[in-house]
PDB file of C-alpha atoms in Angstrom:
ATOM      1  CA  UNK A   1      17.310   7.986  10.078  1.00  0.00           C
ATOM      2  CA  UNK A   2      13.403   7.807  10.623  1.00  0.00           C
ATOM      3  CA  UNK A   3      11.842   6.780   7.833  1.00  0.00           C
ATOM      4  CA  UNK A   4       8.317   5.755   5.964  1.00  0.00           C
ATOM      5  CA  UNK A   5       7.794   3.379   3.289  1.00  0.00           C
ATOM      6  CA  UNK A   6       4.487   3.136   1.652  1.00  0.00           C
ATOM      7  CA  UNK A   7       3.683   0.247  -1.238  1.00  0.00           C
ATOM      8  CA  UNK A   8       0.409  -0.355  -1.950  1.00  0.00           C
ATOM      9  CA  UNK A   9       1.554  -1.372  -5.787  1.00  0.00           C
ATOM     10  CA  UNK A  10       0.867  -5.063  -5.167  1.00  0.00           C
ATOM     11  CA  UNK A  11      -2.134  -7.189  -3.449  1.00  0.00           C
ATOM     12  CA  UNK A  12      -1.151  -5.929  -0.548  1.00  0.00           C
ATOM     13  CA  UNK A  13      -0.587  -2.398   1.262  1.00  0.00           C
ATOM     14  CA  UNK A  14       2.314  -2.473   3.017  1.00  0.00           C
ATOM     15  CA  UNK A  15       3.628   0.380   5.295  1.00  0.00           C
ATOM     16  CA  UNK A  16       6.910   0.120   6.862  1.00  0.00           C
ATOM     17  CA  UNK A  17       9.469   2.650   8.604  1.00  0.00           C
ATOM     18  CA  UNK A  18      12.540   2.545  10.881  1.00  0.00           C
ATOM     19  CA  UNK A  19      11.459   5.501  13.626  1.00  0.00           C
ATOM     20  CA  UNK A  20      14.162   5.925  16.470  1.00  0.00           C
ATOM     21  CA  UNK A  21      16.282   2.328  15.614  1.00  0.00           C
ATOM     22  CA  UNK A  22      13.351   0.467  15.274  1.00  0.00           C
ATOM     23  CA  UNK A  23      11.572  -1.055  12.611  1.00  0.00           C
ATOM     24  CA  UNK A  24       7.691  -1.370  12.373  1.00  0.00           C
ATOM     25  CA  UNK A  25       5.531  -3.460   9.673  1.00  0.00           C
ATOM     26  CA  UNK A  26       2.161  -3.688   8.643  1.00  0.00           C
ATOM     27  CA  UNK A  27       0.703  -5.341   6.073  1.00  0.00           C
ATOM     28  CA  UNK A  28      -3.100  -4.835   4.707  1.00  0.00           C
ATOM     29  CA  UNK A  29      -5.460  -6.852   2.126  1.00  0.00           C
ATOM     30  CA  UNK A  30      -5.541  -4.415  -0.663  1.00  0.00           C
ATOM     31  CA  UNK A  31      -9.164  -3.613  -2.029  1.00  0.00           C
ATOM     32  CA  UNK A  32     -11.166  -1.167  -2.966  1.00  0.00           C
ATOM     33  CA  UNK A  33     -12.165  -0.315   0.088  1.00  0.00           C
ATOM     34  CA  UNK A  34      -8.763   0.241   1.741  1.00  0.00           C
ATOM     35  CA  UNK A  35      -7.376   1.837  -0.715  1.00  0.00           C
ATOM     36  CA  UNK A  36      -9.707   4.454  -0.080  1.00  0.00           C
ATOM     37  CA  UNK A  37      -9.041   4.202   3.693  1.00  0.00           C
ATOM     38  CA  UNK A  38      -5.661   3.892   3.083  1.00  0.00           C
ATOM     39  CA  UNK A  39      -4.784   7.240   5.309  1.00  0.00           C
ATOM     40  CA  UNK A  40      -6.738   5.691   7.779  1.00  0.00           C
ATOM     41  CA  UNK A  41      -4.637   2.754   7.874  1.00  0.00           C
ATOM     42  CA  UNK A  42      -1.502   4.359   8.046  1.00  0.00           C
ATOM     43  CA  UNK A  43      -2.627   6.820  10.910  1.00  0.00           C
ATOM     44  CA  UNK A  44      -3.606   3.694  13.072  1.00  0.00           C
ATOM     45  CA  UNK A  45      -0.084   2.138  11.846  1.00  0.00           C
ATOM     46  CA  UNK A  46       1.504   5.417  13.365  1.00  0.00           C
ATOM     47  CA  UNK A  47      -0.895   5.237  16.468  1.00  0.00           C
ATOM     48  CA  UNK A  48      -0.139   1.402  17.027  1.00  0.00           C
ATOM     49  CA  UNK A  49       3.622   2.130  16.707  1.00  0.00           C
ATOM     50  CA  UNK A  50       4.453   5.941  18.839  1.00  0.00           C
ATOM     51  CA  UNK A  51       5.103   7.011  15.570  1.00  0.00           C
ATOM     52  CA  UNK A  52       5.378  10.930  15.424  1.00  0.00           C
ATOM     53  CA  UNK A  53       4.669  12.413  11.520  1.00  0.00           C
ATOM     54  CA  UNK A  54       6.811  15.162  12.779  1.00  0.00           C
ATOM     55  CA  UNK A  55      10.103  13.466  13.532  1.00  0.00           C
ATOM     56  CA  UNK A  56       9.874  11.348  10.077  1.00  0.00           C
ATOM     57  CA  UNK A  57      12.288  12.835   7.629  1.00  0.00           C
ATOM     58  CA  UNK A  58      11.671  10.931   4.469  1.00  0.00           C
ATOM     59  CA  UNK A  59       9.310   9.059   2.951  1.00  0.00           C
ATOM     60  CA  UNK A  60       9.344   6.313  -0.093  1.00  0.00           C
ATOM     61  CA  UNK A  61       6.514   5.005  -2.219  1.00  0.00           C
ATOM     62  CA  UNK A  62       6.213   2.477  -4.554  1.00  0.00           C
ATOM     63  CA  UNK A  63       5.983   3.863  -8.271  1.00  0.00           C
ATOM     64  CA  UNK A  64       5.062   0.690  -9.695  1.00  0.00           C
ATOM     65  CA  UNK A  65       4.811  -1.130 -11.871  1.00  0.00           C
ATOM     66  CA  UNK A  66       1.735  -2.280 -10.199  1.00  0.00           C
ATOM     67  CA  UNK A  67      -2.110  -1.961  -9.251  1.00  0.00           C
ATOM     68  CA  UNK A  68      -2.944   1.148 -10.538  1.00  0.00           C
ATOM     69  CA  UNK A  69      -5.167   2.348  -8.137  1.00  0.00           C
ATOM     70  CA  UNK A  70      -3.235   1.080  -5.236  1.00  0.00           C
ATOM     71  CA  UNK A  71      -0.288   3.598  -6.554  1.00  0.00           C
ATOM     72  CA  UNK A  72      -2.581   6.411  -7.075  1.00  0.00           C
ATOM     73  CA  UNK A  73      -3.732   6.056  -3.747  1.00  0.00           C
ATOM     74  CA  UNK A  74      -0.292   5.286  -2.024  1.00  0.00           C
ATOM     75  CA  UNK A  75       1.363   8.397  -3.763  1.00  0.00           C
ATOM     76  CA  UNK A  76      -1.499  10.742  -3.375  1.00  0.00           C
ATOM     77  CA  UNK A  77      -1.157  10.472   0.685  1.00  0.00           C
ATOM     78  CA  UNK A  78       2.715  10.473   0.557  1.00  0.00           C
ATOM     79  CA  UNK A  79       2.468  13.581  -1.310  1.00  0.00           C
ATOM     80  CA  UNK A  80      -0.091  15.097   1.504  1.00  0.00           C
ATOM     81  CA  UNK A  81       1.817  13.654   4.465  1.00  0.00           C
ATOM     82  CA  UNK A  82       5.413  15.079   2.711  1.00  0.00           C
ATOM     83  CA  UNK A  83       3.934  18.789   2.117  1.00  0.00           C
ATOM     84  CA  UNK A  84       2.245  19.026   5.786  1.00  0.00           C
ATOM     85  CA  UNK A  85       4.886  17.687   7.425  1.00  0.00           C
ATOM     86  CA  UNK A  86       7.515  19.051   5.328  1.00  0.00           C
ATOM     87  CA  UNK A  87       9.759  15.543   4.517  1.00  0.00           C
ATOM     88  CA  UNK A  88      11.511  14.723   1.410  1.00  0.00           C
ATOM     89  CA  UNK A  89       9.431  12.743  -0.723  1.00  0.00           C
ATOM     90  CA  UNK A  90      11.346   9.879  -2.750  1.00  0.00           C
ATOM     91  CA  UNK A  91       9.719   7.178  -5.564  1.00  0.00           C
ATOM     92  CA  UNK A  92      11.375   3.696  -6.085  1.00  0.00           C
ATOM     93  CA  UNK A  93      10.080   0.916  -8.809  1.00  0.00           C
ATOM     94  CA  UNK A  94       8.998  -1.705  -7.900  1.00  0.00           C
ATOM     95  CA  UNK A  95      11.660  -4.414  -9.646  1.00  0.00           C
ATOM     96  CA  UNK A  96      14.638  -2.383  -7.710  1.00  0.00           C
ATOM     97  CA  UNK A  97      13.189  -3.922  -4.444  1.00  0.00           C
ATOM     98  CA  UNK A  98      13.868  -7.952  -5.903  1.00  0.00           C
ATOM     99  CA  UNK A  99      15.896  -9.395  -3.494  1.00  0.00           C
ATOM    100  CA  UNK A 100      15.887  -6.873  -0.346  1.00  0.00           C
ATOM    101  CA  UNK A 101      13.514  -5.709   2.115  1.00  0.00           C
ATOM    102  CA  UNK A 102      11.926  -2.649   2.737  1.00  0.00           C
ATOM    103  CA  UNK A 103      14.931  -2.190   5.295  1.00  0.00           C
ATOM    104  CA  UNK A 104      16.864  -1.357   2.165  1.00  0.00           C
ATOM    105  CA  UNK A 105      14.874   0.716   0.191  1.00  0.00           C
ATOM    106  CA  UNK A 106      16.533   4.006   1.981  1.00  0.00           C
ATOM    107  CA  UNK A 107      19.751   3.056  -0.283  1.00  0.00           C
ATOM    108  CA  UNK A 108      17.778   3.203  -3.656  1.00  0.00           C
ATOM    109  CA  UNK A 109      17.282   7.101  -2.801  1.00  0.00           C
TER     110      UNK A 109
END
């Protein structure tokens, strides 16, 4: 199942996703800054990886708790990228990830 993870509820943005058996990672400082470039980010994380928006079927973001503004921001482009690209759009909290990996976080949906 090709997936997207987005969690930019912490001090760092991360973006993750399992796209045709394989798992990609990238991890970003969070600041002001990238959290307004945060589609930016992920769009070179898709370029970096061959990772078509199109053949994604779901994607996951961090509800929190968290940074506030690193939520806003991570939720306001899953929202985009789930309308224009037509995927099922899924929230998980941030305490149900203790003790897993982002590998996992397909099973809290």
């Amino acid at each position: 199942m090709n997936f997207l993870v987005i969690d930019g509820a912490q001090d760092k943005i991360n973006f993750f996703s399992i796209f045709n058996n394989n798992s990609y990672h990238k991890t970003i400082k969070a600041n002001k800054n990238n959290n307004e470039k945060l589609s930016m980010e992920l769009f070179k994380f898709f370029d970096e990886n061959s990772i078509k928006q199109s053949e994604l079927k779901n994607i996951i973001v961090n509800q929190g708790p968290g940074k506030f503004s690193g939520i806003r921001s991570s939720i306001a482009v899953a929202k985009a990228l789930s309308l224009t690209n037509k995927l099922y759009l899924y929230g998980f909290n941030s305490n149900d990830l203790k003790g897993t990996n982002y590998e996992h976080v397909i099973n809290l949906c």
